[in-house]
mmCIF file of C-alpha atoms and ligand atoms in Angstrom:
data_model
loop_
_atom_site.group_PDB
_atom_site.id
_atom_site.type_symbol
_atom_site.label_atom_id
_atom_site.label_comp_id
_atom_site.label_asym_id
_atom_site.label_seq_id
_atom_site.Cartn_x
_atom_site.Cartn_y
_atom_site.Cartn_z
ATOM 1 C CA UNK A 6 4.600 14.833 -16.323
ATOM 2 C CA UNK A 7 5.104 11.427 -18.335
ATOM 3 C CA UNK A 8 2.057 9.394 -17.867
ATOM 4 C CA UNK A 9 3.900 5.981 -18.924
ATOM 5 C CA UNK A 10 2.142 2.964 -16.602
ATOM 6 C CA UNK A 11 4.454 2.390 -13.750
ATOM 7 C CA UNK A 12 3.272 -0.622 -13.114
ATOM 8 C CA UNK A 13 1.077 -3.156 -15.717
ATOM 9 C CA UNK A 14 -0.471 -6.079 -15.288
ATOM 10 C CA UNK A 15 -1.767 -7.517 -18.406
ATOM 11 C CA UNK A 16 -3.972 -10.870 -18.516
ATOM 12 C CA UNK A 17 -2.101 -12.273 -15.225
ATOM 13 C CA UNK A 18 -2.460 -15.370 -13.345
ATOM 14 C CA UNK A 19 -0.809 -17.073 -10.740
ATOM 15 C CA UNK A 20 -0.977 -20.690 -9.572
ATOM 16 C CA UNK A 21 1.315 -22.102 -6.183
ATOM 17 C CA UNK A 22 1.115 -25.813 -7.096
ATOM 18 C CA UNK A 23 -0.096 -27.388 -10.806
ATOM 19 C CA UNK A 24 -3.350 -28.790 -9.615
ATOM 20 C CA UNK A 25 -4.755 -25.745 -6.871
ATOM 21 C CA UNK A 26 -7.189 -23.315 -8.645
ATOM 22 C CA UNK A 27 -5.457 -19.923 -9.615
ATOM 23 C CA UNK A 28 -4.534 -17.574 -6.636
ATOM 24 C CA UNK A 29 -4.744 -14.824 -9.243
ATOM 25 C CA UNK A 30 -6.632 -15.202 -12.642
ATOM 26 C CA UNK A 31 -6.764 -13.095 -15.362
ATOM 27 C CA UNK A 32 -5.732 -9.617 -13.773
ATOM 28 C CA UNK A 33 -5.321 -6.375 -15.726
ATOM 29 C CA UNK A 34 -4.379 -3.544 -13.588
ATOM 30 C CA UNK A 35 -2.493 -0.135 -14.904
ATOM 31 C CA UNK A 36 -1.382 1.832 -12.320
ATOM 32 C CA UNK A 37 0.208 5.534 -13.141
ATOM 33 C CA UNK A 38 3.323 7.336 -11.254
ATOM 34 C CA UNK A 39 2.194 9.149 -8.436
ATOM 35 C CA UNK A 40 -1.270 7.153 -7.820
ATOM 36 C CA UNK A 41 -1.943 6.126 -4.050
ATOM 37 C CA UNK A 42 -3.639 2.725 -5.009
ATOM 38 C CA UNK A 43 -5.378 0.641 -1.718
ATOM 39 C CA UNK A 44 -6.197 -2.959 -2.361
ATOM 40 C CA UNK A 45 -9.196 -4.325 -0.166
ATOM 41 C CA UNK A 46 -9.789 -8.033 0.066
ATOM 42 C CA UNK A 47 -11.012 -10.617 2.149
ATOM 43 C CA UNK A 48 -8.399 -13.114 3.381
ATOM 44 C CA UNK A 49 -6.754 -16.035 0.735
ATOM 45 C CA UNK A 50 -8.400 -13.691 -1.990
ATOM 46 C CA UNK A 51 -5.246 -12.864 -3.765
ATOM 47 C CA UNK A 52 -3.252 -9.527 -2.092
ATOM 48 C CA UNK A 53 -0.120 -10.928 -1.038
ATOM 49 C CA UNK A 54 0.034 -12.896 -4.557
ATOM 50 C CA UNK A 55 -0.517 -9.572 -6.299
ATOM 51 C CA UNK A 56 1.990 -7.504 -4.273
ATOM 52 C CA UNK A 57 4.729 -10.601 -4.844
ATOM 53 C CA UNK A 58 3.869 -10.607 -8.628
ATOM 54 C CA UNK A 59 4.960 -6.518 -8.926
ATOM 55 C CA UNK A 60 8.312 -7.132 -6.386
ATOM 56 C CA UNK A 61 9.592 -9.956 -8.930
ATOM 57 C CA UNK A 62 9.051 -12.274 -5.794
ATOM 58 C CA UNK A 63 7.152 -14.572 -7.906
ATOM 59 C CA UNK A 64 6.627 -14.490 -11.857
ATOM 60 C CA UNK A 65 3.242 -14.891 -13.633
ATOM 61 C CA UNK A 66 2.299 -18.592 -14.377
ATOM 62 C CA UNK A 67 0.693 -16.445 -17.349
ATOM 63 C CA UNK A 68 0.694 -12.578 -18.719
ATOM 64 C CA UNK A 69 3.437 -10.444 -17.886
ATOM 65 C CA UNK A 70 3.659 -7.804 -15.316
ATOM 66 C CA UNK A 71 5.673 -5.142 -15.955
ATOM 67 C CA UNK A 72 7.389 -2.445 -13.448
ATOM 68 C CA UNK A 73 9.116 0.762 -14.539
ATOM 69 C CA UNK A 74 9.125 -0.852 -17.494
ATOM 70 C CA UNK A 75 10.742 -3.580 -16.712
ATOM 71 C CA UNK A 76 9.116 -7.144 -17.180
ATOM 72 C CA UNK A 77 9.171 -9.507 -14.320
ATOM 73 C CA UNK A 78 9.689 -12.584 -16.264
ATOM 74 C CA UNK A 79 13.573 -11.120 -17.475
ATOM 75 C CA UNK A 80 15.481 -12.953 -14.224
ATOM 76 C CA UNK A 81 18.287 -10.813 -15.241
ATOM 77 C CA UNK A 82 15.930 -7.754 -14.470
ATOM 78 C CA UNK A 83 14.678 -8.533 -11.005
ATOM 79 C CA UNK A 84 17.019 -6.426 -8.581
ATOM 80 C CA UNK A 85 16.351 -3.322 -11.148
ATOM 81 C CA UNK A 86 12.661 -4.225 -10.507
ATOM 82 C CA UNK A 87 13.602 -4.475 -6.833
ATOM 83 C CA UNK A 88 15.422 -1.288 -5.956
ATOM 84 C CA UNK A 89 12.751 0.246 -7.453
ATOM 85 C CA UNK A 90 9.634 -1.260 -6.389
ATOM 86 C CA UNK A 91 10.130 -1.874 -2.858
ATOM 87 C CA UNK A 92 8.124 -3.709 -0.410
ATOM 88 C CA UNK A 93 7.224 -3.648 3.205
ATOM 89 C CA UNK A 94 5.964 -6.595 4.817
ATOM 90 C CA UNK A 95 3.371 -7.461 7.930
ATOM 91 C CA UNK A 96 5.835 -8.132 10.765
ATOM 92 C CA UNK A 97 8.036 -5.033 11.647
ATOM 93 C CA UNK A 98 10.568 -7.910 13.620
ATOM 94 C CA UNK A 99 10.888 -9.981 10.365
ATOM 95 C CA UNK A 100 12.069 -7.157 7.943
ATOM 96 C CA UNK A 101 15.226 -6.097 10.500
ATOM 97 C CA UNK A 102 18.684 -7.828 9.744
ATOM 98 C CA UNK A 103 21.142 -5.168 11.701
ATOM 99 C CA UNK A 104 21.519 -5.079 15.463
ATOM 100 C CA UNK A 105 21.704 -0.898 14.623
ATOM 101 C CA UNK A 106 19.555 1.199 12.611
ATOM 102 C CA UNK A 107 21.521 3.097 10.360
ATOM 103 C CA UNK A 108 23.076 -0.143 9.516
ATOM 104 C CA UNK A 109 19.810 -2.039 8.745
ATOM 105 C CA UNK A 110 18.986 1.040 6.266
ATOM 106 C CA UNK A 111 22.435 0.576 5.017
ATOM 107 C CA UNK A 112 21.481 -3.199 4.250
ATOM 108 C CA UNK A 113 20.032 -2.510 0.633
ATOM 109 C CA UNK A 114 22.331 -0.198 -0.340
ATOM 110 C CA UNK A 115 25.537 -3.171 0.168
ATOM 111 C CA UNK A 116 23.706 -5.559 -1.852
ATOM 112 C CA UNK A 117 23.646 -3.221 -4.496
ATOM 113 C CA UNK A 118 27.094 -1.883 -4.413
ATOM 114 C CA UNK A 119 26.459 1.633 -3.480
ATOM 115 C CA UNK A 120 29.959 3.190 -2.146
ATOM 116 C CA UNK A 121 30.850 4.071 1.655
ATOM 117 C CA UNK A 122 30.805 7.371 1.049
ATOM 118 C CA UNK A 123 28.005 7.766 -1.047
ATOM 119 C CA UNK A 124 26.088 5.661 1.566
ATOM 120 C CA UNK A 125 26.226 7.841 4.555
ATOM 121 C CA UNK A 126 24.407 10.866 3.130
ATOM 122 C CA UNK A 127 21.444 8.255 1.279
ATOM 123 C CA UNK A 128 21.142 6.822 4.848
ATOM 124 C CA UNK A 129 20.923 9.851 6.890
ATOM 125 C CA UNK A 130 18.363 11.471 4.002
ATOM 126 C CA UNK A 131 16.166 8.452 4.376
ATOM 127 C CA UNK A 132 16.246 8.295 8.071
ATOM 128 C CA UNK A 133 15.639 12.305 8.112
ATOM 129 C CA UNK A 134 12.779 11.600 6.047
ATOM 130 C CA UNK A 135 10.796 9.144 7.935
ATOM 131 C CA UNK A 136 12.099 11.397 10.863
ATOM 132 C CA UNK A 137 13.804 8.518 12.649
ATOM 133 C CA UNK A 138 17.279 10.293 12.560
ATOM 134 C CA UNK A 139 17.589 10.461 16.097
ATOM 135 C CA UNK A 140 17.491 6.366 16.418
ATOM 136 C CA UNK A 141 20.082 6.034 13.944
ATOM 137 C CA UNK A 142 22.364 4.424 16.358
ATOM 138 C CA UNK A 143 20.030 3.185 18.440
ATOM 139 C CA UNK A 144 19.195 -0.888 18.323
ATOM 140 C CA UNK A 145 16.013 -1.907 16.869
ATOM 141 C CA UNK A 146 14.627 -3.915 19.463
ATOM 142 C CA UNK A 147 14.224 -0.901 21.848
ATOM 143 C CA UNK A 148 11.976 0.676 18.759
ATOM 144 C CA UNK A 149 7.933 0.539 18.574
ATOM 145 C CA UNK A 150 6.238 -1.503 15.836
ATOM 146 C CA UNK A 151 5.339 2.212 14.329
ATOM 147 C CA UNK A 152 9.320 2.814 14.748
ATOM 148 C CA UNK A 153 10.715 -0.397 13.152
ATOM 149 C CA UNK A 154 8.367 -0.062 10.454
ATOM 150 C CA UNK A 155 9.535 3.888 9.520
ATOM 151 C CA UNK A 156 12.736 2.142 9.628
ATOM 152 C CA UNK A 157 11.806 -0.419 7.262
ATOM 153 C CA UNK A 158 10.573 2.093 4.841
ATOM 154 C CA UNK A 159 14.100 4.170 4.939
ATOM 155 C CA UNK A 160 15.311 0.935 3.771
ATOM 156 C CA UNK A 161 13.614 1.306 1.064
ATOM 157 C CA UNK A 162 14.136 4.674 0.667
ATOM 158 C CA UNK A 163 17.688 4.941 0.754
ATOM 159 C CA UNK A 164 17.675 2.479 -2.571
ATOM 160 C CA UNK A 165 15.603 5.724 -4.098
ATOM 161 C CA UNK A 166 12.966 3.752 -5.010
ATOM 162 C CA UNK A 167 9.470 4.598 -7.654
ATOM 163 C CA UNK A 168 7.359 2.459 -6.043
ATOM 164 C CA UNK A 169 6.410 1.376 -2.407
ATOM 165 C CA UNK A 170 4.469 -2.079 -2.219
ATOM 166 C CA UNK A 171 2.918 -2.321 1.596
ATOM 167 C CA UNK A 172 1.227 -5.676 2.637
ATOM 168 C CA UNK A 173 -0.728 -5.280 5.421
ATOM 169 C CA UNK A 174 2.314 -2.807 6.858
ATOM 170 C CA UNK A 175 -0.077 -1.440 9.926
ATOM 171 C CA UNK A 176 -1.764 -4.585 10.757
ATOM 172 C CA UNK A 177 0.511 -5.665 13.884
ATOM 173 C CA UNK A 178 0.556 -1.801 14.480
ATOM 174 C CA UNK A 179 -1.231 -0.180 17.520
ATOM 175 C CA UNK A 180 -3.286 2.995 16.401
ATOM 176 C CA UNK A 181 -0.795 5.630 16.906
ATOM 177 C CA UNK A 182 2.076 3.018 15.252
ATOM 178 C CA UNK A 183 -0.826 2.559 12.507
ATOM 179 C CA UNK A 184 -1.166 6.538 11.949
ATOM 180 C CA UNK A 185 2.393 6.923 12.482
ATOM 181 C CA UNK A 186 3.154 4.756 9.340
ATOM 182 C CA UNK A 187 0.334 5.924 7.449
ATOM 183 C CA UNK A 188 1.421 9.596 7.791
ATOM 184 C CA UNK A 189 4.696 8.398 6.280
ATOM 185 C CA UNK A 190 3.752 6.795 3.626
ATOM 186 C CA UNK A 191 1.196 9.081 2.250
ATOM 187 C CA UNK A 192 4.006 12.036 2.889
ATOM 188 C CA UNK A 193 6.296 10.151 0.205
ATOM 189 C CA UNK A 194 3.896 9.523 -1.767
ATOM 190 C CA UNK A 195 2.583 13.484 -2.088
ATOM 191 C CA UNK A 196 6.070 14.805 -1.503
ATOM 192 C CA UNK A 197 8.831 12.279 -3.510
ATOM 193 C CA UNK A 198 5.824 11.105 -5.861
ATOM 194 C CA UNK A 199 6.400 7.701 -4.894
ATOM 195 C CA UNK A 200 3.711 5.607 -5.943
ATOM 196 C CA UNK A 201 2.312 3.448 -3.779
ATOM 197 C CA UNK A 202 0.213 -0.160 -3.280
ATOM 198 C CA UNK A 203 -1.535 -0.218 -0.058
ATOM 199 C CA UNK A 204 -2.806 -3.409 1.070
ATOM 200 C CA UNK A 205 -5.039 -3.420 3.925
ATOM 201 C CA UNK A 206 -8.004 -4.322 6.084
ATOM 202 C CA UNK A 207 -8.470 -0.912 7.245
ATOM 203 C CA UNK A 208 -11.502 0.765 5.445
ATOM 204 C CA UNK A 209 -10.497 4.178 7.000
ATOM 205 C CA UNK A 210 -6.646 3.578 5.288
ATOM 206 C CA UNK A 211 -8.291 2.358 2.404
ATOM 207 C CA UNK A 212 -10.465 5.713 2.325
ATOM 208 C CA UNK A 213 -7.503 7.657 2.267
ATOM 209 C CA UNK A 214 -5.984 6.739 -1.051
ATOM 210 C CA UNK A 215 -6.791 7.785 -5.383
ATOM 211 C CA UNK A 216 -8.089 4.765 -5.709
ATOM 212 C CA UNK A 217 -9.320 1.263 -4.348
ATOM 213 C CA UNK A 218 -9.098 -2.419 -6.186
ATOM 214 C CA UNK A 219 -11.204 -5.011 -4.469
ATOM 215 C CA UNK A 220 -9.763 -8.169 -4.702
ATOM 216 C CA UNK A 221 -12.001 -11.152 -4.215
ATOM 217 C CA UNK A 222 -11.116 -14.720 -5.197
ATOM 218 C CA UNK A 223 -7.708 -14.444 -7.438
ATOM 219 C CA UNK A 224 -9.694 -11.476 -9.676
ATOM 220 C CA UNK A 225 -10.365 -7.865 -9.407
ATOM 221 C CA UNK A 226 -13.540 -7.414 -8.739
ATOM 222 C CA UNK A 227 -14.026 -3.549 -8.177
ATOM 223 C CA UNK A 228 -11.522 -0.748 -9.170
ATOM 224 C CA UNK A 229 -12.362 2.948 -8.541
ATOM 225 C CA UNK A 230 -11.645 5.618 -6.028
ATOM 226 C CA UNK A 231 -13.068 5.540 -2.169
ATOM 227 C CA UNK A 232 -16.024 7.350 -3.168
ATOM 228 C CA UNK A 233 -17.548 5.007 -5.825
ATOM 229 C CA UNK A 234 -16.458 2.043 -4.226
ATOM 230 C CA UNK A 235 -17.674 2.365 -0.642
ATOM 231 C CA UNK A 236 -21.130 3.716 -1.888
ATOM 232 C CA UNK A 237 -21.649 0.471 -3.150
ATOM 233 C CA UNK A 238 -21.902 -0.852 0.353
ATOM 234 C CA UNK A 239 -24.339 -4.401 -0.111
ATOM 235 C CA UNK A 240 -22.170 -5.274 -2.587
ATOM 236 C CA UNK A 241 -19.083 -4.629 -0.452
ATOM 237 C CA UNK A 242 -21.010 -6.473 2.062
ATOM 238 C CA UNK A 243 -21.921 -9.065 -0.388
ATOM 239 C CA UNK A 244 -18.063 -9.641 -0.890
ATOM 240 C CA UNK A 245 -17.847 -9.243 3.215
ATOM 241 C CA UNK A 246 -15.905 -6.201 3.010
ATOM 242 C CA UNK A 247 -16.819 -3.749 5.613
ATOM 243 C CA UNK A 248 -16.688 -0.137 4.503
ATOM 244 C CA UNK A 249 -15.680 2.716 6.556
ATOM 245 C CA UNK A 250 -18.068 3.325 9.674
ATOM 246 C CA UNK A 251 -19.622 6.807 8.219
ATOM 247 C CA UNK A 252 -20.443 5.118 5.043
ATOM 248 C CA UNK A 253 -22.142 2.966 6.524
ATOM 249 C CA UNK A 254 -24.026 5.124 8.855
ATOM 250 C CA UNK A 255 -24.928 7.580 6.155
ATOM 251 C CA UNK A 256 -26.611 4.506 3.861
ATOM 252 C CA UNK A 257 -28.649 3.096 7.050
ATOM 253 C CA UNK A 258 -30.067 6.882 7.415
ATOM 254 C CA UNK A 259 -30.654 7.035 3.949
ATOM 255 C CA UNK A 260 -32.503 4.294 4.072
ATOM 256 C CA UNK A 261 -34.656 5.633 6.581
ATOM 257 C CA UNK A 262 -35.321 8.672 4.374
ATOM 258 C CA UNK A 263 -32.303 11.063 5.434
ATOM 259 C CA UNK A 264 -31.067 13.116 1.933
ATOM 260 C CA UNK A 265 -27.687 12.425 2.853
ATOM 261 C CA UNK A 266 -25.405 12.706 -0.393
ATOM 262 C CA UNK A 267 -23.731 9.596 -1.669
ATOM 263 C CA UNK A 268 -19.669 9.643 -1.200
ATOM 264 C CA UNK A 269 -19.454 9.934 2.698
ATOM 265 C CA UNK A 270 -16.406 8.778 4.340
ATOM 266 C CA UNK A 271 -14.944 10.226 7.129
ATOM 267 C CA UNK A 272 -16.609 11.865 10.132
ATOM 268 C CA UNK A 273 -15.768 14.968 8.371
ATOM 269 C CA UNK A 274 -17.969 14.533 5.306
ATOM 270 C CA UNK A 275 -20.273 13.203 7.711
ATOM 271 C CA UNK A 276 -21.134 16.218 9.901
ATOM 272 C CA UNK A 277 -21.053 18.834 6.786
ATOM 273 C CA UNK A 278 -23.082 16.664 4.801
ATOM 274 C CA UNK A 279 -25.529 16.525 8.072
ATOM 275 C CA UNK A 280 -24.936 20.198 8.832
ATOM 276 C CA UNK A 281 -26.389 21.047 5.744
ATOM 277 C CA UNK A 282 -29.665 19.480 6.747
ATOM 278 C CA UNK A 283 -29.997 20.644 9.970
ATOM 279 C CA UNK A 284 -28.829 24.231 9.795
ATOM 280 C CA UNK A 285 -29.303 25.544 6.399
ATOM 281 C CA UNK A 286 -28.097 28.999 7.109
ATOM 282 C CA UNK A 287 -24.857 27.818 8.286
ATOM 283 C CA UNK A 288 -23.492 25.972 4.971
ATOM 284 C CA UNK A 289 -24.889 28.598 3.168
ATOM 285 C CA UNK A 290 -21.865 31.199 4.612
HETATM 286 N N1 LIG B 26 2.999 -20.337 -0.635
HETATM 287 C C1 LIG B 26 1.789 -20.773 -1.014
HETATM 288 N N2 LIG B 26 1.611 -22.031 -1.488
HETATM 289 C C2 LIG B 26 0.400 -22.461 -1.891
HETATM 290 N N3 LIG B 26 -0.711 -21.719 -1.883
HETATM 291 C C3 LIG B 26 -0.601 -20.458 -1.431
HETATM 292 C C4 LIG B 26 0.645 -19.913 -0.965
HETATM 293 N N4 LIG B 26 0.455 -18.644 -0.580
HETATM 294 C C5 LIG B 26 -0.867 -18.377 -0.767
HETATM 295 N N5 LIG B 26 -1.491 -19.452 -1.282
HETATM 296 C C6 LIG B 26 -2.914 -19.526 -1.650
HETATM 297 O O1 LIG B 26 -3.179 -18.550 -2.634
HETATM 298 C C7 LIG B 26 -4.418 -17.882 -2.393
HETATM 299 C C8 LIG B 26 -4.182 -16.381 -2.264
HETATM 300 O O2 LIG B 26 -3.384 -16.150 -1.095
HETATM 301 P P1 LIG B 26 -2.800 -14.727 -0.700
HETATM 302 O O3 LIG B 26 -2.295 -14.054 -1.929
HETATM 303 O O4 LIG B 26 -1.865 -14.936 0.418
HETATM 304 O O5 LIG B 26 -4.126 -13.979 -0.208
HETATM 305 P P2 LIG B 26 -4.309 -12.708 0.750
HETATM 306 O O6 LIG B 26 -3.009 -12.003 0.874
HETATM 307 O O7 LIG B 26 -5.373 -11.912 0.085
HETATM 308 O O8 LIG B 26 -4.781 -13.238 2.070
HETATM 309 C C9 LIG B 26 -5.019 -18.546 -1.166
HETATM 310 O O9 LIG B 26 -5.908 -19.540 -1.578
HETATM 311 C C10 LIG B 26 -3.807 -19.142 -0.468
HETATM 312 O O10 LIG B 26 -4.187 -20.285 0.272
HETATM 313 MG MG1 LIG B 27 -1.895 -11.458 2.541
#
């Protein structure tokens, strides 16, 4: 396994208009093929910036960013960057162009100048994959949010991609639509290796992935995996992130004098950690 970054930020920052204070200042990030990487921030912190920085949407006002080992800045270099860093947005309805599926997945692979023939099987493998191959001829508007968005991401597949960028991808979702996506996505990542950024304001998403950055005001403030981040839940608070509910239910008992374990994140953890307590004999077999 080559452990080359797959995506580097080094010393970035990012300003919208000459005289506004930095939307992103100063950011080093390395992020390795394969990594499942959440990014946690309150609102106007900086997430949207970030994931537009790695697409080549925008280029660094300063530092370089650099994706498959391509740099950003090289204008000759951004649909490389994009067909293989690709990027799903908020708003299932806004990502659609094609009154049919298969020929919204198809979209990408025209602008890139994939031939006819080669298309059909990259369409129907992409489809299969986020196991929306039944809709292919179906028309998008009769989809669910959880739907359009699989179909989004076989857009993206289709073009083969290394890298999936999501901003805020479940957060128009209902929860099945939200689980529905989520499933996908961490699927690809574990079964194609497809390394992916995960923006969201879901703690029990963010729980789910290698590792968490905590954006808060254009920097990153926190970078580690669930388990370190969430147990340091006043500072979270402090940067008015929630953490996940069991986290936070395991610190208030602590507090009142429970020996709960740090690291607790899903009910899961919860009840062995608990189980352990209560009935000794049980977690001892
Ligand atoms: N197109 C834009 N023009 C000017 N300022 C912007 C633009 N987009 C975002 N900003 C500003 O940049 C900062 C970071 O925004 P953004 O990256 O969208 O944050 P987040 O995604 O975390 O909510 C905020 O202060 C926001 O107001
Ligand atoms: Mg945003």
């Amino acid at each position: 396994m080559h452990t080359e970054p797959q995506i580097l930020l080094k010393d970035v920052s990012f300003t919208y208009e000459e005289d506004a204070s930095p939307a992103l200042s100063h950011a080093s990030v390395t992020i390795r093929p394969g990594e499942f990487v959440a990014v946690l921030g309150h609102n106007g912190s900086g997430k949207s910036t970030l994931a537009k920085l790695i697409n080549a949407l925008y280029q660094p006002t300063e530092g370089n960013v650099i994706v498959c080992g391509y740099d950003t800045k090289e204008e000759k270099l951004v649909w490389e960057i994009r067909r293989r860093a690709g990027m799903i947005f908020q708003n299932p309805d806004n990502q659609i162009v094609a009154t049919i599926v298969k020929e919204d997945v198809a979209f990408g692979l025209e602008n890139l100048g994939v031939p006819t023939e080669e298309m059909l099987p990259r369409i129907e493998q992409a489809l299969s994959a986020v196991r929306m191959n039944k809709y292919a001829d179906s028309a998008p508007h009769t989809l669910s949010g959880g739907q359009k968005q699989r179909v989004a991401i076989a857009g993206i597949l289709a073009m083969e991609p290394s890298v999936i960028i999501a901003d805020e991808a479940t957060a128009m979702l209902d929860p099945s639509g939200r689980k529905e996506v989520l499933d996908t996505i961490r699927m690809l990542n574990r079964t194609k290796g497809i390394t992916v950024v995960w923006i969201t304001h879901f703690m029990e998403e963010a729980a789910l992935a290698d590792r968490i950055l905590v954006v808060t005001d254009g920097a990153i403030e926190a970078d580690g995996t669930p388990a370190e981040i969430f147990d340091r839940v006043e500072k979270m608070q402090q940067m008015h992130l929630d953490v996940p509910p069991m986290t936070a239910l395991a610190d208030a008992l602590r507090k009142d004098g429970m020996p709960l374990p740090a690291g607790i994140l899903t009910v899961e953890d919860f009840v062995q950690e608990v189980e352990k307590i209560l009935c000794p004999s049980k977690s001892a077999t």
